[in-house]
């Protein structure tokens, strides 16, 4: 039987869906058979991120309500042969998904796949609570290193621990080594210590991520630090011991220090 991962965030805009798609791609390239479940009922992002929007016929709600069998709703990625998507219903509400039916669906997927990644709705509302009662084995919380996101992540982590009797593992996204070195940004370890969570991975800020999104490219097809960080996280999810880069904890090389761009100072506008 495979393993189901619930991937959550305290707020929107932290890169949860993009990271979920990239992790699934990395795991598929590691010879795992992977399925992404887009559980963000009413929005549906994963089909666009994966370039599968024109292939959607049935969705998660159809399977939960027995309107179609599981295999007919699953979309196989045309380029990543071990990667599949069970898309969300775009015109529905979270309350339409029955908890027992969702548990049945996740259980069926675990019997078919090595890894099931559930892209949860952001925040702590009904959509997330419904997934927490599903057949998930582990959970991941994605956070950025700012006070607002950390506070929201703390509340989400507490809710997950209360419902699942286990704390999530943490991924810290959009780290800037220069700002960490200067003391303006928290390091990934500091965020993990603040939230009292085990650190699964840290991803640096990388402009290539957004440029890849604009070009409808997979992040994992780009040669960049963010893709390398995602690959390390995927190996840890598979049980391997991979060292952490500790962005910002070590001084940059002389060459990088000479040629890197100096961050622009923040100045208050006089009124």
PDB file of C-alpha atoms in Angstrom:
ATOM      1  CA  UNK A   1       0.000   0.000   0.000  1.00  0.00           C
ATOM      2  CA  UNK A   2       1.214   3.489  -0.828  1.00  0.00           C
ATOM      3  CA  UNK A   3       1.590   6.525   1.389  1.00  0.00           C
ATOM      4  CA  UNK A   4      -0.702   9.573   1.370  1.00  0.00           C
ATOM      5  CA  UNK A   5       0.727  13.005   2.150  1.00  0.00           C
ATOM      6  CA  UNK A   6      -1.500  15.929   3.076  1.00  0.00           C
ATOM      7  CA  UNK A   7       0.125  19.217   1.920  1.00  0.00           C
ATOM      8  CA  UNK A   8      -1.285  22.306   3.637  1.00  0.00           C
ATOM      9  CA  UNK A   9      -0.526  25.975   4.271  1.00  0.00           C
ATOM     10  CA  UNK A  10      -1.749  28.546   6.768  1.00  0.00           C
ATOM     11  CA  UNK A  11      -2.561  31.045   4.024  1.00  0.00           C
ATOM     12  CA  UNK A  12      -2.693  31.324   0.264  1.00  0.00           C
ATOM     13  CA  UNK A  13       0.163  32.566  -1.886  1.00  0.00           C
ATOM     14  CA  UNK A  14       3.006  30.625  -0.255  1.00  0.00           C
ATOM     15  CA  UNK A  15       3.632  28.355  -3.263  1.00  0.00           C
ATOM     16  CA  UNK A  16       1.823  25.250  -1.958  1.00  0.00           C
ATOM     17  CA  UNK A  17       0.306  24.094  -5.256  1.00  0.00           C
ATOM     18  CA  UNK A  18       3.473  24.765  -7.259  1.00  0.00           C
ATOM     19  CA  UNK A  19       5.576  22.865  -4.722  1.00  0.00           C
ATOM     20  CA  UNK A  20       3.081  19.971  -4.673  1.00  0.00           C
ATOM     21  CA  UNK A  21       3.266  19.626  -8.468  1.00  0.00           C
ATOM     22  CA  UNK A  22       7.073  19.849  -8.436  1.00  0.00           C
ATOM     23  CA  UNK A  23       7.389  17.257  -5.645  1.00  0.00           C
ATOM     24  CA  UNK A  24       5.093  14.878  -7.517  1.00  0.00           C
ATOM     25  CA  UNK A  25       7.196  15.272 -10.662  1.00  0.00           C
ATOM     26  CA  UNK A  26      10.426  14.687  -8.730  1.00  0.00           C
ATOM     27  CA  UNK A  27       9.010  11.553  -7.080  1.00  0.00           C
ATOM     28  CA  UNK A  28       7.756  10.234 -10.423  1.00  0.00           C
ATOM     29  CA  UNK A  29      11.255  10.638 -11.860  1.00  0.00           C
ATOM     30  CA  UNK A  30      12.532   8.606  -8.899  1.00  0.00           C
ATOM     31  CA  UNK A  31      10.465   5.667 -10.234  1.00  0.00           C
ATOM     32  CA  UNK A  32       7.526   6.117  -7.828  1.00  0.00           C
ATOM     33  CA  UNK A  33       3.993   5.904  -9.176  1.00  0.00           C
ATOM     34  CA  UNK A  34       2.463   9.196  -8.000  1.00  0.00           C
ATOM     35  CA  UNK A  35      -1.009  10.717  -7.912  1.00  0.00           C
ATOM     36  CA  UNK A  36      -1.854  14.322  -7.054  1.00  0.00           C
ATOM     37  CA  UNK A  37      -5.299  14.826  -5.547  1.00  0.00           C
ATOM     38  CA  UNK A  38      -6.443  18.413  -5.997  1.00  0.00           C
ATOM     39  CA  UNK A  39      -8.640  18.834  -2.920  1.00  0.00           C
ATOM     40  CA  UNK A  40      -9.104  22.587  -3.339  1.00  0.00           C
ATOM     41  CA  UNK A  41     -12.782  22.228  -4.195  1.00  0.00           C
ATOM     42  CA  UNK A  42     -14.207  25.209  -6.079  1.00  0.00           C
ATOM     43  CA  UNK A  43     -10.897  26.549  -7.399  1.00  0.00           C
ATOM     44  CA  UNK A  44      -8.793  23.813  -9.102  1.00  0.00           C
ATOM     45  CA  UNK A  45      -5.192  24.786  -9.867  1.00  0.00           C
ATOM     46  CA  UNK A  46      -3.255  21.583 -10.396  1.00  0.00           C
ATOM     47  CA  UNK A  47      -4.591  20.870 -13.882  1.00  0.00           C
ATOM     48  CA  UNK A  48      -3.279  24.238 -15.094  1.00  0.00           C
ATOM     49  CA  UNK A  49       0.076  23.906 -13.319  1.00  0.00           C
ATOM     50  CA  UNK A  50       0.583  20.473 -14.879  1.00  0.00           C
ATOM     51  CA  UNK A  51      -0.723  21.561 -18.295  1.00  0.00           C
ATOM     52  CA  UNK A  52      -3.654  19.120 -18.152  1.00  0.00           C
ATOM     53  CA  UNK A  53      -6.610  21.532 -18.177  1.00  0.00           C
ATOM     54  CA  UNK A  54      -7.817  20.319 -21.592  1.00  0.00           C
ATOM     55  CA  UNK A  55      -7.909  16.697 -20.408  1.00  0.00           C
ATOM     56  CA  UNK A  56     -10.285  17.127 -17.458  1.00  0.00           C
ATOM     57  CA  UNK A  57     -13.580  15.272 -17.905  1.00  0.00           C
ATOM     58  CA  UNK A  58     -14.412  13.934 -14.448  1.00  0.00           C
ATOM     59  CA  UNK A  59     -13.199  15.177 -11.076  1.00  0.00           C
ATOM     60  CA  UNK A  60     -12.832  14.293  -7.403  1.00  0.00           C
ATOM     61  CA  UNK A  61     -16.463  15.102  -6.644  1.00  0.00           C
ATOM     62  CA  UNK A  62     -17.659  12.798  -9.438  1.00  0.00           C
ATOM     63  CA  UNK A  63     -15.669   9.924  -7.931  1.00  0.00           C
ATOM     64  CA  UNK A  64     -16.847  10.669  -4.376  1.00  0.00           C
ATOM     65  CA  UNK A  65     -20.481  10.718  -5.531  1.00  0.00           C
ATOM     66  CA  UNK A  66     -20.053   7.530  -7.619  1.00  0.00           C
ATOM     67  CA  UNK A  67     -20.832   9.335 -10.863  1.00  0.00           C
ATOM     68  CA  UNK A  68     -17.810   7.683 -12.470  1.00  0.00           C
ATOM     69  CA  UNK A  69     -15.281   4.984 -11.557  1.00  0.00           C
ATOM     70  CA  UNK A  70     -11.862   6.015 -10.306  1.00  0.00           C
ATOM     71  CA  UNK A  71      -9.839   5.113 -13.445  1.00  0.00           C
ATOM     72  CA  UNK A  72     -11.989   7.324 -15.683  1.00  0.00           C
ATOM     73  CA  UNK A  73     -11.305  10.410 -13.548  1.00  0.00           C
ATOM     74  CA  UNK A  74      -7.540   9.909 -13.310  1.00  0.00           C
ATOM     75  CA  UNK A  75      -5.482  11.873 -15.860  1.00  0.00           C
ATOM     76  CA  UNK A  76      -2.110  10.447 -16.856  1.00  0.00           C
ATOM     77  CA  UNK A  77       0.540  13.059 -17.536  1.00  0.00           C
ATOM     78  CA  UNK A  78       1.618  12.750 -21.197  1.00  0.00           C
ATOM     79  CA  UNK A  79       5.317  13.305 -20.442  1.00  0.00           C
ATOM     80  CA  UNK A  80       5.696  11.996 -16.877  1.00  0.00           C
ATOM     81  CA  UNK A  81       4.445   8.428 -17.311  1.00  0.00           C
ATOM     82  CA  UNK A  82       4.269   7.686 -13.580  1.00  0.00           C
ATOM     83  CA  UNK A  83       2.407  10.883 -12.682  1.00  0.00           C
ATOM     84  CA  UNK A  84      -1.392  11.131 -12.489  1.00  0.00           C
ATOM     85  CA  UNK A  85      -3.882  13.784 -11.418  1.00  0.00           C
ATOM     86  CA  UNK A  86      -7.309  13.514  -9.808  1.00  0.00           C
ATOM     87  CA  UNK A  87      -8.585  17.064 -10.424  1.00  0.00           C
ATOM     88  CA  UNK A  88     -10.811  19.124  -8.148  1.00  0.00           C
ATOM     89  CA  UNK A  89     -14.356  20.145  -8.985  1.00  0.00           C
ATOM     90  CA  UNK A  90     -14.180  23.748 -10.153  1.00  0.00           C
ATOM     91  CA  UNK A  91     -17.832  24.640  -9.625  1.00  0.00           C
ATOM     92  CA  UNK A  92     -18.630  23.114  -6.230  1.00  0.00           C
ATOM     93  CA  UNK A  93     -18.204  23.748  -2.513  1.00  0.00           C
ATOM     94  CA  UNK A  94     -16.208  21.828   0.072  1.00  0.00           C
ATOM     95  CA  UNK A  95     -19.337  20.772   1.955  1.00  0.00           C
ATOM     96  CA  UNK A  96     -20.465  18.774  -1.098  1.00  0.00           C
ATOM     97  CA  UNK A  97     -17.614  16.287  -0.540  1.00  0.00           C
ATOM     98  CA  UNK A  98     -18.679  13.604   1.929  1.00  0.00           C
ATOM     99  CA  UNK A  99     -15.959  12.694   4.457  1.00  0.00           C
ATOM    100  CA  UNK A 100     -16.560   8.956   4.230  1.00  0.00           C
ATOM    101  CA  UNK A 101     -16.477   9.077   0.443  1.00  0.00           C
ATOM    102  CA  UNK A 102     -13.197  11.008   0.489  1.00  0.00           C
ATOM    103  CA  UNK A 103     -11.645   8.445   2.827  1.00  0.00           C
ATOM    104  CA  UNK A 104     -12.749   5.695   0.457  1.00  0.00           C
ATOM    105  CA  UNK A 105     -11.192   7.501  -2.517  1.00  0.00           C
ATOM    106  CA  UNK A 106      -7.850   8.067  -0.767  1.00  0.00           C
ATOM    107  CA  UNK A 107      -7.788   4.440   0.366  1.00  0.00           C
ATOM    108  CA  UNK A 108      -8.350   3.296  -3.223  1.00  0.00           C
ATOM    109  CA  UNK A 109      -5.584   5.578  -4.470  1.00  0.00           C
ATOM    110  CA  UNK A 110      -3.136   4.223  -1.886  1.00  0.00           C
ATOM    111  CA  UNK A 111      -3.802   0.764  -3.284  1.00  0.00           C
ATOM    112  CA  UNK A 112      -2.957   1.961  -6.811  1.00  0.00           C
ATOM    113  CA  UNK A 113      -0.048   4.362  -6.187  1.00  0.00           C
ATOM    114  CA  UNK A 114       3.213   4.522  -4.240  1.00  0.00           C
ATOM    115  CA  UNK A 115       2.722   8.178  -3.293  1.00  0.00           C
ATOM    116  CA  UNK A 116      -0.505  10.193  -3.066  1.00  0.00           C
ATOM    117  CA  UNK A 117      -0.024  13.964  -2.636  1.00  0.00           C
ATOM    118  CA  UNK A 118      -3.150  15.824  -1.534  1.00  0.00           C
ATOM    119  CA  UNK A 119      -3.074  19.531  -2.389  1.00  0.00           C
ATOM    120  CA  UNK A 120      -5.272  20.944   0.394  1.00  0.00           C
ATOM    121  CA  UNK A 121      -7.133  24.252   0.449  1.00  0.00           C
ATOM    122  CA  UNK A 122      -5.191  27.055   2.161  1.00  0.00           C
ATOM    123  CA  UNK A 123      -6.179  28.073   5.685  1.00  0.00           C
ATOM    124  CA  UNK A 124      -8.141  26.189   8.331  1.00  0.00           C
ATOM    125  CA  UNK A 125     -11.660  26.162   6.954  1.00  0.00           C
ATOM    126  CA  UNK A 126     -13.908  23.239   6.108  1.00  0.00           C
ATOM    127  CA  UNK A 127     -11.940  22.059   3.084  1.00  0.00           C
ATOM    128  CA  UNK A 128      -8.791  21.383   5.121  1.00  0.00           C
ATOM    129  CA  UNK A 129     -10.722  19.830   7.998  1.00  0.00           C
ATOM    130  CA  UNK A 130     -12.342  17.372   5.614  1.00  0.00           C
ATOM    131  CA  UNK A 131      -8.983  16.185   4.282  1.00  0.00           C
ATOM    132  CA  UNK A 132      -7.568  15.751   7.793  1.00  0.00           C
ATOM    133  CA  UNK A 133     -10.086  12.979   8.431  1.00  0.00           C
ATOM    134  CA  UNK A 134      -9.107  11.145   5.226  1.00  0.00           C
ATOM    135  CA  UNK A 135      -6.718   8.205   4.988  1.00  0.00           C
ATOM    136  CA  UNK A 136      -3.571  10.348   5.175  1.00  0.00           C
ATOM    137  CA  UNK A 137      -0.328   8.974   6.610  1.00  0.00           C
ATOM    138  CA  UNK A 138       1.714  12.138   6.982  1.00  0.00           C
ATOM    139  CA  UNK A 139       1.339  15.884   6.552  1.00  0.00           C
ATOM    140  CA  UNK A 140       3.453  18.748   5.256  1.00  0.00           C
ATOM    141  CA  UNK A 141       3.002  22.411   6.123  1.00  0.00           C
ATOM    142  CA  UNK A 142       4.413  25.025   3.735  1.00  0.00           C
ATOM    143  CA  UNK A 143       5.366  28.427   5.090  1.00  0.00           C
ATOM    144  CA  UNK A 144       7.304  31.525   4.046  1.00  0.00           C
ATOM    145  CA  UNK A 145       9.699  33.227   6.513  1.00  0.00           C
ATOM    146  CA  UNK A 146       7.552  36.227   7.465  1.00  0.00           C
ATOM    147  CA  UNK A 147       5.608  36.947  10.648  1.00  0.00           C
ATOM    148  CA  UNK A 148       2.135  36.829   9.059  1.00  0.00           C
ATOM    149  CA  UNK A 149       2.687  33.451   7.441  1.00  0.00           C
ATOM    150  CA  UNK A 150       4.374  32.034  10.547  1.00  0.00           C
ATOM    151  CA  UNK A 151       1.427  33.036  12.717  1.00  0.00           C
ATOM    152  CA  UNK A 152      -1.047  31.433  10.302  1.00  0.00           C
ATOM    153  CA  UNK A 153       1.143  28.333  10.053  1.00  0.00           C
ATOM    154  CA  UNK A 154       1.200  28.038  13.843  1.00  0.00           C
ATOM    155  CA  UNK A 155      -2.605  27.938  13.975  1.00  0.00           C
ATOM    156  CA  UNK A 156      -2.781  25.439  11.100  1.00  0.00           C
ATOM    157  CA  UNK A 157      -0.131  23.219  12.679  1.00  0.00           C
ATOM    158  CA  UNK A 158      -2.035  23.159  15.970  1.00  0.00           C
ATOM    159  CA  UNK A 159      -5.243  22.177  14.185  1.00  0.00           C
ATOM    160  CA  UNK A 160      -3.517  19.379  12.236  1.00  0.00           C
ATOM    161  CA  UNK A 161      -1.901  18.051  15.412  1.00  0.00           C
ATOM    162  CA  UNK A 162      -5.246  18.142  17.232  1.00  0.00           C
ATOM    163  CA  UNK A 163      -7.109  16.248  14.497  1.00  0.00           C
ATOM    164  CA  UNK A 164      -4.343  13.812  13.500  1.00  0.00           C
ATOM    165  CA  UNK A 165      -2.437  13.422  16.800  1.00  0.00           C
ATOM    166  CA  UNK A 166       0.789  14.232  14.953  1.00  0.00           C
ATOM    167  CA  UNK A 167       2.482  17.472  13.969  1.00  0.00           C
ATOM    168  CA  UNK A 168       3.193  18.172  10.287  1.00  0.00           C
ATOM    169  CA  UNK A 169       6.660  18.424   8.811  1.00  0.00           C
ATOM    170  CA  UNK A 170       7.720  21.854   7.602  1.00  0.00           C
ATOM    171  CA  UNK A 171       8.886  23.234   4.252  1.00  0.00           C
ATOM    172  CA  UNK A 172      10.044  26.870   4.286  1.00  0.00           C
ATOM    173  CA  UNK A 173       9.752  28.546   0.894  1.00  0.00           C
ATOM    174  CA  UNK A 174      11.222  31.716  -0.672  1.00  0.00           C
ATOM    175  CA  UNK A 175      14.340  32.047   1.446  1.00  0.00           C
ATOM    176  CA  UNK A 176      16.801  34.782   0.484  1.00  0.00           C
ATOM    177  CA  UNK A 177      20.340  33.922   1.693  1.00  0.00           C
ATOM    178  CA  UNK A 178      21.448  37.572   1.518  1.00  0.00           C
ATOM    179  CA  UNK A 179      18.584  38.747   3.730  1.00  0.00           C
ATOM    180  CA  UNK A 180      19.212  35.890   6.156  1.00  0.00           C
ATOM    181  CA  UNK A 181      22.896  36.807   6.339  1.00  0.00           C
ATOM    182  CA  UNK A 182      22.020  40.443   7.069  1.00  0.00           C
ATOM    183  CA  UNK A 183      19.537  39.437   9.776  1.00  0.00           C
ATOM    184  CA  UNK A 184      16.497  40.816   7.927  1.00  0.00           C
ATOM    185  CA  UNK A 185      14.919  37.397   7.258  1.00  0.00           C
ATOM    186  CA  UNK A 186      14.440  34.325   9.448  1.00  0.00           C
ATOM    187  CA  UNK A 187      16.350  31.204   8.458  1.00  0.00           C
ATOM    188  CA  UNK A 188      14.488  27.951   7.842  1.00  0.00           C
ATOM    189  CA  UNK A 189      15.810  26.532  11.117  1.00  0.00           C
ATOM    190  CA  UNK A 190      14.555  29.583  13.013  1.00  0.00           C
ATOM    191  CA  UNK A 191      11.080  29.190  11.498  1.00  0.00           C
ATOM    192  CA  UNK A 192      11.065  25.476  12.366  1.00  0.00           C
ATOM    193  CA  UNK A 193      12.130  26.219  15.946  1.00  0.00           C
ATOM    194  CA  UNK A 194       9.484  28.938  16.274  1.00  0.00           C
ATOM    195  CA  UNK A 195       6.756  26.556  15.102  1.00  0.00           C
ATOM    196  CA  UNK A 196       8.292  23.588  16.970  1.00  0.00           C
ATOM    197  CA  UNK A 197       8.159  21.460  13.814  1.00  0.00           C
ATOM    198  CA  UNK A 198      10.667  19.149  12.161  1.00  0.00           C
ATOM    199  CA  UNK A 199      12.162  20.670   9.027  1.00  0.00           C
ATOM    200  CA  UNK A 200      11.583  18.666   5.836  1.00  0.00           C
ATOM    201  CA  UNK A 201      13.053  21.169   3.423  1.00  0.00           C
ATOM    202  CA  UNK A 202      14.007  24.725   2.557  1.00  0.00           C
ATOM    203  CA  UNK A 203      13.556  26.325  -0.840  1.00  0.00           C
ATOM    204  CA  UNK A 204      15.358  29.516  -1.874  1.00  0.00           C
ATOM    205  CA  UNK A 205      13.645  32.400  -3.642  1.00  0.00           C
ATOM    206  CA  UNK A 206      14.279  31.833  -7.328  1.00  0.00           C
ATOM    207  CA  UNK A 207      12.863  34.091 -10.094  1.00  0.00           C
ATOM    208  CA  UNK A 208      13.047  31.157 -12.505  1.00  0.00           C
ATOM    209  CA  UNK A 209      10.070  29.574 -10.699  1.00  0.00           C
ATOM    210  CA  UNK A 210       7.694  32.325 -11.796  1.00  0.00           C
ATOM    211  CA  UNK A 211       9.223  32.582 -15.257  1.00  0.00           C
ATOM    212  CA  UNK A 212       8.677  28.831 -15.712  1.00  0.00           C
ATOM    213  CA  UNK A 213       5.053  29.272 -14.625  1.00  0.00           C
ATOM    214  CA  UNK A 214       4.551  32.060 -17.170  1.00  0.00           C
ATOM    215  CA  UNK A 215       6.004  29.856 -19.918  1.00  0.00           C
ATOM    216  CA  UNK A 216       3.807  26.898 -18.866  1.00  0.00           C
ATOM    217  CA  UNK A 217       6.929  24.877 -18.073  1.00  0.00           C
ATOM    218  CA  UNK A 218       7.463  22.442 -15.239  1.00  0.00           C
ATOM    219  CA  UNK A 219       9.764  23.825 -12.575  1.00  0.00           C
ATOM    220  CA  UNK A 220      11.553  20.458 -12.585  1.00  0.00           C
ATOM    221  CA  UNK A 221      12.558  20.984 -16.231  1.00  0.00           C
ATOM    222  CA  UNK A 222      14.524  24.108 -15.267  1.00  0.00           C
ATOM    223  CA  UNK A 223      18.104  24.151 -14.081  1.00  0.00           C
ATOM    224  CA  UNK A 224      17.789  26.234 -10.914  1.00  0.00           C
ATOM    225  CA  UNK A 225      18.339  26.134  -7.168  1.00  0.00           C
ATOM    226  CA  UNK A 226      14.621  25.769  -6.433  1.00  0.00           C
ATOM    227  CA  UNK A 227      14.407  22.570  -8.520  1.00  0.00           C
ATOM    228  CA  UNK A 228      17.460  21.182  -6.714  1.00  0.00           C
ATOM    229  CA  UNK A 229      15.834  21.970  -3.360  1.00  0.00           C
ATOM    230  CA  UNK A 230      12.622  20.211  -4.436  1.00  0.00           C
ATOM    231  CA  UNK A 231      14.629  17.134  -5.452  1.00  0.00           C
ATOM    232  CA  UNK A 232      16.282  16.996  -2.022  1.00  0.00           C
ATOM    233  CA  UNK A 233      12.869  17.178  -0.330  1.00  0.00           C
ATOM    234  CA  UNK A 234      11.520  14.378  -2.547  1.00  0.00           C
ATOM    235  CA  UNK A 235      14.429  12.157  -1.502  1.00  0.00           C
ATOM    236  CA  UNK A 236      13.684  12.889   2.154  1.00  0.00           C
ATOM    237  CA  UNK A 237      10.024  11.987   1.586  1.00  0.00           C
ATOM    238  CA  UNK A 238      11.285   8.663   0.222  1.00  0.00           C
ATOM    239  CA  UNK A 239      13.157   8.059   3.477  1.00  0.00           C
ATOM    240  CA  UNK A 240      16.668   9.107   2.459  1.00  0.00           C
ATOM    241  CA  UNK A 241      18.947  11.161   4.685  1.00  0.00           C
ATOM    242  CA  UNK A 242      19.859  14.257   2.674  1.00  0.00           C
ATOM    243  CA  UNK A 243      21.842  17.125   4.263  1.00  0.00           C
ATOM    244  CA  UNK A 244      20.321  20.611   4.463  1.00  0.00           C
ATOM    245  CA  UNK A 245      22.001  23.524   2.655  1.00  0.00           C
ATOM    246  CA  UNK A 246      21.217  26.014   5.471  1.00  0.00           C
ATOM    247  CA  UNK A 247      20.653  28.999   3.197  1.00  0.00           C
ATOM    248  CA  UNK A 248      22.239  32.141   4.632  1.00  0.00           C
ATOM    249  CA  UNK A 249      24.007  30.367   7.485  1.00  0.00           C
ATOM    250  CA  UNK A 250      27.371  30.334   5.716  1.00  0.00           C
ATOM    251  CA  UNK A 251      29.063  33.320   4.054  1.00  0.00           C
ATOM    252  CA  UNK A 252      28.852  33.244   0.265  1.00  0.00           C
ATOM    253  CA  UNK A 253      31.985  32.599  -1.769  1.00  0.00           C
ATOM    254  CA  UNK A 254      34.158  35.576  -2.735  1.00  0.00           C
ATOM    255  CA  UNK A 255      33.000  35.311  -6.362  1.00  0.00           C
ATOM    256  CA  UNK A 256      29.322  35.402  -5.396  1.00  0.00           C
ATOM    257  CA  UNK A 257      29.878  38.283  -2.998  1.00  0.00           C
ATOM    258  CA  UNK A 258      31.633  40.302  -5.695  1.00  0.00           C
ATOM    259  CA  UNK A 259      28.971  39.851  -8.367  1.00  0.00           C
ATOM    260  CA  UNK A 260      25.696  39.486  -6.488  1.00  0.00           C
ATOM    261  CA  UNK A 261      23.124  42.262  -6.549  1.00  0.00           C
ATOM    262  CA  UNK A 262      22.841  44.337  -3.417  1.00  0.00           C
ATOM    263  CA  UNK A 263      19.241  44.379  -2.074  1.00  0.00           C
ATOM    264  CA  UNK A 264      17.593  47.743  -2.481  1.00  0.00           C
ATOM    265  CA  UNK A 265      17.059  49.543   0.802  1.00  0.00           C
ATOM    266  CA  UNK A 266      13.495  49.999   2.001  1.00  0.00           C
ATOM    267  CA  UNK A 267      12.687  53.681   2.478  1.00  0.00           C
ATOM    268  CA  UNK A 268       9.605  55.196   4.016  1.00  0.00           C
ATOM    269  CA  UNK A 269       7.806  57.794   1.888  1.00  0.00           C
ATOM    270  CA  UNK A 270       7.449  61.183   3.571  1.00  0.00           C
ATOM    271  CA  UNK A 271       3.839  62.435   3.729  1.00  0.00           C
TER     272      UNK A 271
END
